[in-house]
Amino acid sequence: MKKLLSLVLALAMALSLASFASAEDYSGYTIRIYSNSNSTERVNWLVNEAKNAGFTISLDDNSVISGDTAAIQAANENKDGDILFGLNETRWGQVVGGTYENLKLVDWTPSWADEVGEYQYPGKAYGLVIQNVLMLYRTDDLGTKGEKLSFKHWADIVDCGYTWYRQGKVGGTTNSNINSAMLYSFVDPESPAGGISVEGWKTLWNYCANGVFTGDSYGFDPLNRGDVQVSTFYSSSLFGNIDNAAAGSEHPLLGVLEPENWAIVEIEDGTYYIAEYMGILDREGRTEEETAAVKAFAEWFGSAETQAAWADEFDSYPCNTVAAAQIYDETPAIYTLKNCSLTKVEGTDMTYAEYVGAHSSQWTNIMTNLGFYWADQSAAPAEPDWDNIDWTVMTQKAE
């Protein structure tokens, strides 16, 4: 349960801002930030709070950069970044491992490093927000009419007997995480189809072909309206959306102050957790004084006070345990689910998150080349001839 701490947090934030602002004014250097956690609301909040703390930052919202792929590519191509935050273990493993030629991280250990526990790449990047993808369903007359939904695998949604919402494009962080959850039970390190069995791709095609796409960005709104009975959504902002559900539906999902008419599908495999991290980029030509400003910003942004305020504002769950204790009486159920991303993949020395990172470009190419996630149902492509696909070609980017 979330604590009612807005006033207390505001006072703590004010003290934190005053502490940083009084220590030194870093506003003379514009800190260039790349992130996929960049809704207009988040960008405006961070720009204003950073200014109050003595920092000047530049951060594009999602009308300019949308999704983790776009954020990481822009940072790598522009070579002008100071801070990288958001993304997930898949991308951060690649950044730390040197996949992107123009993205190198400064060695850095913040004062709050011990407060984020396992969510860190020591000396390189540190956790900000815990995020996972959820499968939700209505339990009322617009849903299962009280029937409880329990699956062994995420992919069992295609045989659930209810209508489900599916996304309408290949790219995007949340969409990618949903795909990772869907493909988990089909891992096959020997498969030429991107390390996923052909049966897995058939099932994902079924998910697309028989799912409902309503044009919404994510799956909350169609579930809230009653357009579908089962849907997927990301954990951050879930409860905030439920609090405002009545504004978008005549039959809204109900929150904790009323009997809930929705639930989380129990899935034996668990869900695909990720954490969003922050690291300092080694920007060529930056002076020691400018680097000091960047480090001070990172110290401030990841601190318990700032992360508690961020979590309170955007209904997220902080990696910082001190911040989490300020916000929540107890860990919400959506953050206690089993985490399949940290499970070791049999036949490899990788966790599933690392496995996803190793194959993500192949998966994107497969889905793009075969035409997954069409937005117009009337123009749906023909199902592939699965027995005669040249996976060597399909796993490569189309020319």
Short mmCIF file of N, CA and C in Angstrom, two decimals, residues 182-284:
data_model
loop_
_atom_site.label_atom_id
_atom_site.label_comp_id
_atom_site.label_asym_id
_atom_site.label_seq_id
_atom_site.Cartn_x
_atom_site.Cartn_y
_atom_site.Cartn_z
N MET A 182 6.46 -13.53 -23.73
CA MET A 182 5.73 -14.49 -24.56
C MET A 182 6.65 -15.60 -25.08
N LEU A 183 7.88 -15.26 -25.42
CA LEU A 183 8.80 -16.22 -26.05
C LEU A 183 9.58 -17.05 -25.04
N TYR A 184 9.48 -16.73 -23.77
CA TYR A 184 10.30 -17.37 -22.73
C TYR A 184 10.21 -18.90 -22.76
N SER A 185 9.02 -19.41 -22.92
CA SER A 185 8.84 -20.87 -22.84
C SER A 185 9.25 -21.59 -24.11
N PHE A 186 9.71 -20.82 -25.12
CA PHE A 186 10.10 -21.43 -26.40
C PHE A 186 11.60 -21.31 -26.68
N VAL A 187 12.37 -21.02 -25.64
CA VAL A 187 13.81 -20.87 -25.83
C VAL A 187 14.42 -22.18 -26.32
N ASP A 188 15.25 -22.06 -27.36
CA ASP A 188 15.95 -23.21 -27.92
C ASP A 188 17.30 -22.72 -28.46
N PRO A 189 18.37 -22.84 -27.66
CA PRO A 189 19.67 -22.32 -28.10
C PRO A 189 20.15 -22.89 -29.43
N GLU A 190 19.61 -24.04 -29.84
CA GLU A 190 20.05 -24.66 -31.09
C GLU A 190 19.21 -24.21 -32.29
N SER A 191 18.16 -23.47 -32.04
CA SER A 191 17.26 -23.09 -33.14
C SER A 191 17.88 -22.00 -34.01
N PRO A 192 17.82 -22.16 -35.33
CA PRO A 192 18.30 -21.11 -36.22
C PRO A 192 17.37 -19.91 -36.28
N ALA A 193 16.17 -20.06 -35.68
CA ALA A 193 15.18 -18.98 -35.70
C ALA A 193 15.39 -18.03 -34.52
N GLY A 194 16.62 -17.52 -34.41
CA GLY A 194 16.93 -16.57 -33.34
C GLY A 194 16.96 -17.18 -31.96
N GLY A 195 17.25 -18.48 -31.87
CA GLY A 195 17.30 -19.12 -30.56
C GLY A 195 15.94 -19.38 -29.95
N ILE A 196 14.88 -19.32 -30.77
CA ILE A 196 13.50 -19.60 -30.37
C ILE A 196 12.96 -20.68 -31.29
N SER A 197 12.24 -21.63 -30.73
CA SER A 197 11.67 -22.69 -31.58
C SER A 197 10.67 -22.11 -32.56
N VAL A 198 10.52 -22.76 -33.68
CA VAL A 198 9.54 -22.31 -34.68
C VAL A 198 8.15 -22.28 -34.07
N GLU A 199 7.86 -23.24 -33.16
CA GLU A 199 6.56 -23.25 -32.48
C GLU A 199 6.33 -21.94 -31.73
N GLY A 200 7.40 -21.36 -31.19
CA GLY A 200 7.28 -20.08 -30.50
C GLY A 200 6.84 -18.97 -31.43
N TRP A 201 7.42 -18.93 -32.62
CA TRP A 201 7.03 -17.89 -33.59
C TRP A 201 5.61 -18.12 -34.10
N LYS A 202 5.22 -19.37 -34.25
CA LYS A 202 3.83 -19.67 -34.62
C LYS A 202 2.87 -19.15 -33.56
N THR A 203 3.23 -19.36 -32.30
CA THR A 203 2.36 -18.93 -31.21
C THR A 203 2.27 -17.41 -31.14
N LEU A 204 3.41 -16.74 -31.35
CA LEU A 204 3.39 -15.28 -31.34
C LEU A 204 2.57 -14.75 -32.51
N TRP A 205 2.61 -15.44 -33.64
CA TRP A 205 1.76 -15.04 -34.78
C TRP A 205 0.28 -15.19 -34.43
N ASN A 206 -0.04 -16.28 -33.76
CA ASN A 206 -1.41 -16.51 -33.29
C ASN A 206 -1.85 -15.38 -32.36
N TYR A 207 -0.95 -14.97 -31.48
CA TYR A 207 -1.22 -13.86 -30.56
C TYR A 207 -1.57 -12.59 -31.33
N CYS A 208 -0.85 -12.34 -32.42
CA CYS A 208 -1.13 -11.16 -33.25
C CYS A 208 -2.42 -11.34 -34.05
N ALA A 209 -2.54 -12.49 -34.71
CA ALA A 209 -3.65 -12.70 -35.64
C ALA A 209 -5.00 -12.72 -34.95
N ASN A 210 -5.06 -13.24 -33.74
CA ASN A 210 -6.34 -13.40 -33.06
C ASN A 210 -6.54 -12.44 -31.90
N GLY A 211 -5.56 -11.57 -31.68
CA GLY A 211 -5.70 -10.54 -30.66
C GLY A 211 -6.42 -9.33 -31.22
N VAL A 212 -6.77 -8.41 -30.33
CA VAL A 212 -7.48 -7.19 -30.71
C VAL A 212 -6.53 -6.01 -30.57
N PHE A 213 -6.37 -5.23 -31.63
CA PHE A 213 -5.61 -3.99 -31.57
C PHE A 213 -6.57 -2.84 -31.82
N THR A 214 -6.65 -1.92 -30.85
CA THR A 214 -7.65 -0.84 -30.91
C THR A 214 -7.05 0.51 -31.23
N GLY A 215 -5.75 0.54 -31.50
CA GLY A 215 -5.10 1.81 -31.80
C GLY A 215 -4.54 2.51 -30.59
N ASP A 216 -4.76 1.95 -29.41
CA ASP A 216 -4.24 2.54 -28.18
C ASP A 216 -2.74 2.27 -28.05
N SER A 217 -2.05 3.16 -27.35
CA SER A 217 -0.61 3.00 -27.19
C SER A 217 -0.28 1.77 -26.36
N TYR A 218 -1.06 1.53 -25.32
CA TYR A 218 -0.81 0.39 -24.44
C TYR A 218 -2.13 -0.30 -24.10
N GLY A 219 -2.04 -1.37 -23.33
CA GLY A 219 -3.20 -2.22 -23.12
C GLY A 219 -4.16 -1.83 -22.02
N PHE A 220 -3.84 -0.76 -21.26
CA PHE A 220 -4.74 -0.41 -20.16
C PHE A 220 -6.09 0.10 -20.67
N ASP A 221 -6.08 1.02 -21.61
CA ASP A 221 -7.32 1.67 -22.05
C ASP A 221 -8.34 0.69 -22.63
N PRO A 222 -7.95 -0.22 -23.51
CA PRO A 222 -8.97 -1.15 -24.03
C PRO A 222 -9.54 -2.07 -22.94
N LEU A 223 -8.73 -2.43 -21.95
CA LEU A 223 -9.25 -3.24 -20.84
C LEU A 223 -10.18 -2.40 -19.99
N ASN A 224 -9.83 -1.16 -19.78
CA ASN A 224 -10.64 -0.26 -18.98
C ASN A 224 -12.00 -0.01 -19.62
N ARG A 225 -12.02 0.09 -20.94
CA ARG A 225 -13.29 0.31 -21.64
C ARG A 225 -14.13 -0.95 -21.75
N GLY A 226 -13.51 -2.10 -21.54
CA GLY A 226 -14.22 -3.36 -21.71
C GLY A 226 -14.17 -3.88 -23.13
N ASP A 227 -13.25 -3.34 -23.96
CA ASP A 227 -13.10 -3.81 -25.33
C ASP A 227 -12.54 -5.23 -25.38
N VAL A 228 -11.73 -5.57 -24.38
CA VAL A 228 -11.12 -6.90 -24.28
C VAL A 228 -11.27 -7.39 -22.84
N GLN A 229 -11.05 -8.66 -22.67
CA GLN A 229 -11.17 -9.25 -21.33
C GLN A 229 -9.83 -9.47 -20.66
N VAL A 230 -8.78 -9.61 -21.47
CA VAL A 230 -7.42 -9.82 -20.97
C VAL A 230 -6.50 -8.84 -21.69
N SER A 231 -5.52 -8.30 -20.97
CA SER A 231 -4.63 -7.34 -21.60
C SER A 231 -3.29 -7.32 -20.89
N THR A 232 -2.35 -6.57 -21.45
CA THR A 232 -1.02 -6.43 -20.87
C THR A 232 -0.72 -4.96 -20.64
N PHE A 233 0.11 -4.70 -19.62
CA PHE A 233 0.45 -3.33 -19.29
C PHE A 233 1.73 -3.35 -18.47
N TYR A 234 2.38 -2.19 -18.34
CA TYR A 234 3.59 -2.10 -17.53
C TYR A 234 3.23 -1.68 -16.11
N SER A 235 4.07 -2.07 -15.16
CA SER A 235 3.73 -1.90 -13.75
C SER A 235 3.70 -0.44 -13.32
N SER A 236 4.66 0.35 -13.80
CA SER A 236 4.69 1.75 -13.43
C SER A 236 3.46 2.45 -13.98
N SER A 237 2.82 3.23 -13.19
CA SER A 237 1.62 4.01 -13.56
C SER A 237 0.33 3.19 -13.54
N LEU A 238 0.39 1.89 -13.24
CA LEU A 238 -0.84 1.09 -13.24
C LEU A 238 -1.87 1.66 -12.27
N PHE A 239 -1.46 1.88 -11.03
CA PHE A 239 -2.43 2.33 -10.03
C PHE A 239 -2.86 3.77 -10.28
N GLY A 240 -1.97 4.59 -10.85
CA GLY A 240 -2.37 5.93 -11.22
C GLY A 240 -3.43 5.91 -12.30
N ASN A 241 -3.28 5.00 -13.27
CA ASN A 241 -4.29 4.86 -14.32
C ASN A 241 -5.62 4.38 -13.75
N ILE A 242 -5.56 3.47 -12.79
CA ILE A 242 -6.80 2.96 -12.18
C ILE A 242 -7.49 4.07 -11.39
N ASP A 243 -6.70 4.90 -10.72
CA ASP A 243 -7.29 6.03 -9.97
C ASP A 243 -8.08 6.95 -10.89
N ASN A 244 -7.64 7.07 -12.16
CA ASN A 244 -8.30 7.97 -13.11
C ASN A 244 -9.11 7.22 -14.16
N ALA A 245 -9.40 5.95 -13.89
CA ALA A 245 -10.03 5.09 -14.90
C ALA A 245 -11.41 5.59 -15.33
N ALA A 246 -12.15 6.19 -14.41
CA ALA A 246 -13.51 6.62 -14.71
C ALA A 246 -13.56 7.70 -15.78
N ALA A 247 -12.46 8.42 -15.96
CA ALA A 247 -12.43 9.48 -16.96
C ALA A 247 -12.42 8.92 -18.38
N GLY A 248 -12.07 7.65 -18.54
CA GLY A 248 -11.96 7.10 -19.87
C GLY A 248 -12.89 5.95 -20.16
N SER A 249 -13.89 5.72 -19.30
CA SER A 249 -14.76 4.58 -19.53
C SER A 249 -16.07 4.71 -18.78
N GLU A 250 -17.12 4.16 -19.38
CA GLU A 250 -18.40 4.08 -18.69
C GLU A 250 -18.43 2.88 -17.75
N HIS A 251 -17.49 1.97 -17.92
CA HIS A 251 -17.41 0.77 -17.09
C HIS A 251 -15.96 0.58 -16.63
N PRO A 252 -15.46 1.52 -15.82
CA PRO A 252 -14.02 1.54 -15.53
C PRO A 252 -13.56 0.44 -14.59
N LEU A 253 -12.27 0.21 -14.63
CA LEU A 253 -11.63 -0.63 -13.62
C LEU A 253 -11.66 0.13 -12.30
N LEU A 254 -11.86 -0.61 -11.23
CA LEU A 254 -12.03 0.00 -9.92
C LEU A 254 -10.79 -0.17 -9.07
N GLY A 255 -10.51 0.84 -8.25
CA GLY A 255 -9.32 0.83 -7.42
C GLY A 255 -9.53 0.25 -6.05
N VAL A 256 -8.58 0.53 -5.17
CA VAL A 256 -8.56 -0.12 -3.86
C VAL A 256 -9.65 0.38 -2.92
N LEU A 257 -10.26 1.51 -3.21
CA LEU A 257 -11.31 2.02 -2.34
C LEU A 257 -12.67 1.40 -2.64
N GLU A 258 -12.74 0.62 -3.71
CA GLU A 258 -13.97 -0.09 -4.07
C GLU A 258 -13.59 -1.55 -4.37
N PRO A 259 -14.57 -2.45 -4.36
CA PRO A 259 -14.24 -3.85 -4.72
C PRO A 259 -13.63 -3.90 -6.11
N GLU A 260 -12.43 -4.45 -6.24
CA GLU A 260 -11.74 -4.47 -7.53
C GLU A 260 -12.45 -5.41 -8.51
N ASN A 261 -12.52 -4.98 -9.74
CA ASN A 261 -13.12 -5.80 -10.80
C ASN A 261 -12.07 -6.23 -11.82
N TRP A 262 -10.85 -6.38 -11.35
CA TRP A 262 -9.75 -6.81 -12.19
C TRP A 262 -8.76 -7.59 -11.33
N ALA A 263 -7.88 -8.34 -11.99
CA ALA A 263 -6.87 -9.10 -11.27
C ALA A 263 -5.68 -9.34 -12.18
N ILE A 264 -4.59 -9.83 -11.60
CA ILE A 264 -3.40 -10.20 -12.36
C ILE A 264 -3.48 -11.68 -12.68
N VAL A 265 -3.25 -12.04 -13.93
CA VAL A 265 -3.22 -13.45 -14.30
C VAL A 265 -2.04 -14.12 -13.58
N GLU A 266 -2.31 -15.21 -12.89
CA GLU A 266 -1.23 -15.95 -12.23
C GLU A 266 -0.53 -16.81 -13.28
N ILE A 267 0.77 -16.58 -13.45
CA ILE A 267 1.54 -17.29 -14.48
C ILE A 267 2.72 -17.98 -13.80
N GLU A 268 2.78 -19.29 -13.96
CA GLU A 268 3.77 -20.10 -13.26
C GLU A 268 5.20 -19.66 -13.61
N ASP A 269 5.44 -19.30 -14.86
CA ASP A 269 6.78 -18.85 -15.26
C ASP A 269 7.18 -17.54 -14.59
N GLY A 270 6.21 -16.78 -14.15
CA GLY A 270 6.46 -15.44 -13.64
C GLY A 270 6.32 -14.43 -14.76
N THR A 271 6.93 -13.28 -14.56
CA THR A 271 6.85 -12.22 -15.57
C THR A 271 8.25 -11.72 -15.88
N TYR A 272 8.34 -10.84 -16.86
CA TYR A 272 9.64 -10.36 -17.31
C TYR A 272 9.95 -9.04 -16.61
N TYR A 273 10.65 -9.14 -15.49
CA TYR A 273 11.07 -7.96 -14.75
C TYR A 273 12.26 -7.31 -15.43
N ILE A 274 12.32 -6.03 -15.34
CA ILE A 274 13.54 -5.32 -15.69
C ILE A 274 13.72 -4.19 -14.68
N ALA A 275 14.91 -3.67 -14.62
CA ALA A 275 15.15 -2.45 -13.86
C ALA A 275 15.71 -1.42 -14.81
N GLU A 276 15.38 -0.17 -14.56
CA GLU A 276 15.93 0.93 -15.32
C GLU A 276 17.14 1.47 -14.56
N TYR A 277 18.21 1.71 -15.26
CA TYR A 277 19.48 2.11 -14.64
C TYR A 277 19.91 3.49 -15.10
N MET A 278 20.95 4.01 -14.45
CA MET A 278 21.56 5.27 -14.86
C MET A 278 23.07 5.11 -14.88
N GLY A 279 23.71 5.64 -15.93
CA GLY A 279 25.16 5.65 -16.03
C GLY A 279 25.63 6.97 -16.60
N ILE A 280 26.88 7.29 -16.36
CA ILE A 280 27.49 8.53 -16.86
C ILE A 280 28.32 8.21 -18.09
N LEU A 281 28.01 8.85 -19.20
CA LEU A 281 28.72 8.61 -20.45
C LEU A 281 30.03 9.39 -20.49
N ASP A 282 31.03 8.78 -21.09
CA ASP A 282 32.34 9.41 -21.25
C ASP A 282 32.31 10.25 -22.53
N ARG A 283 31.95 11.51 -22.37
CA ARG A 283 31.77 12.40 -23.51
C ARG A 283 33.08 13.08 -23.88
N GLU A 284 33.47 12.92 -25.12
CA GLU A 284 34.74 13.49 -25.58
C GLU A 284 34.71 15.01 -25.49
#
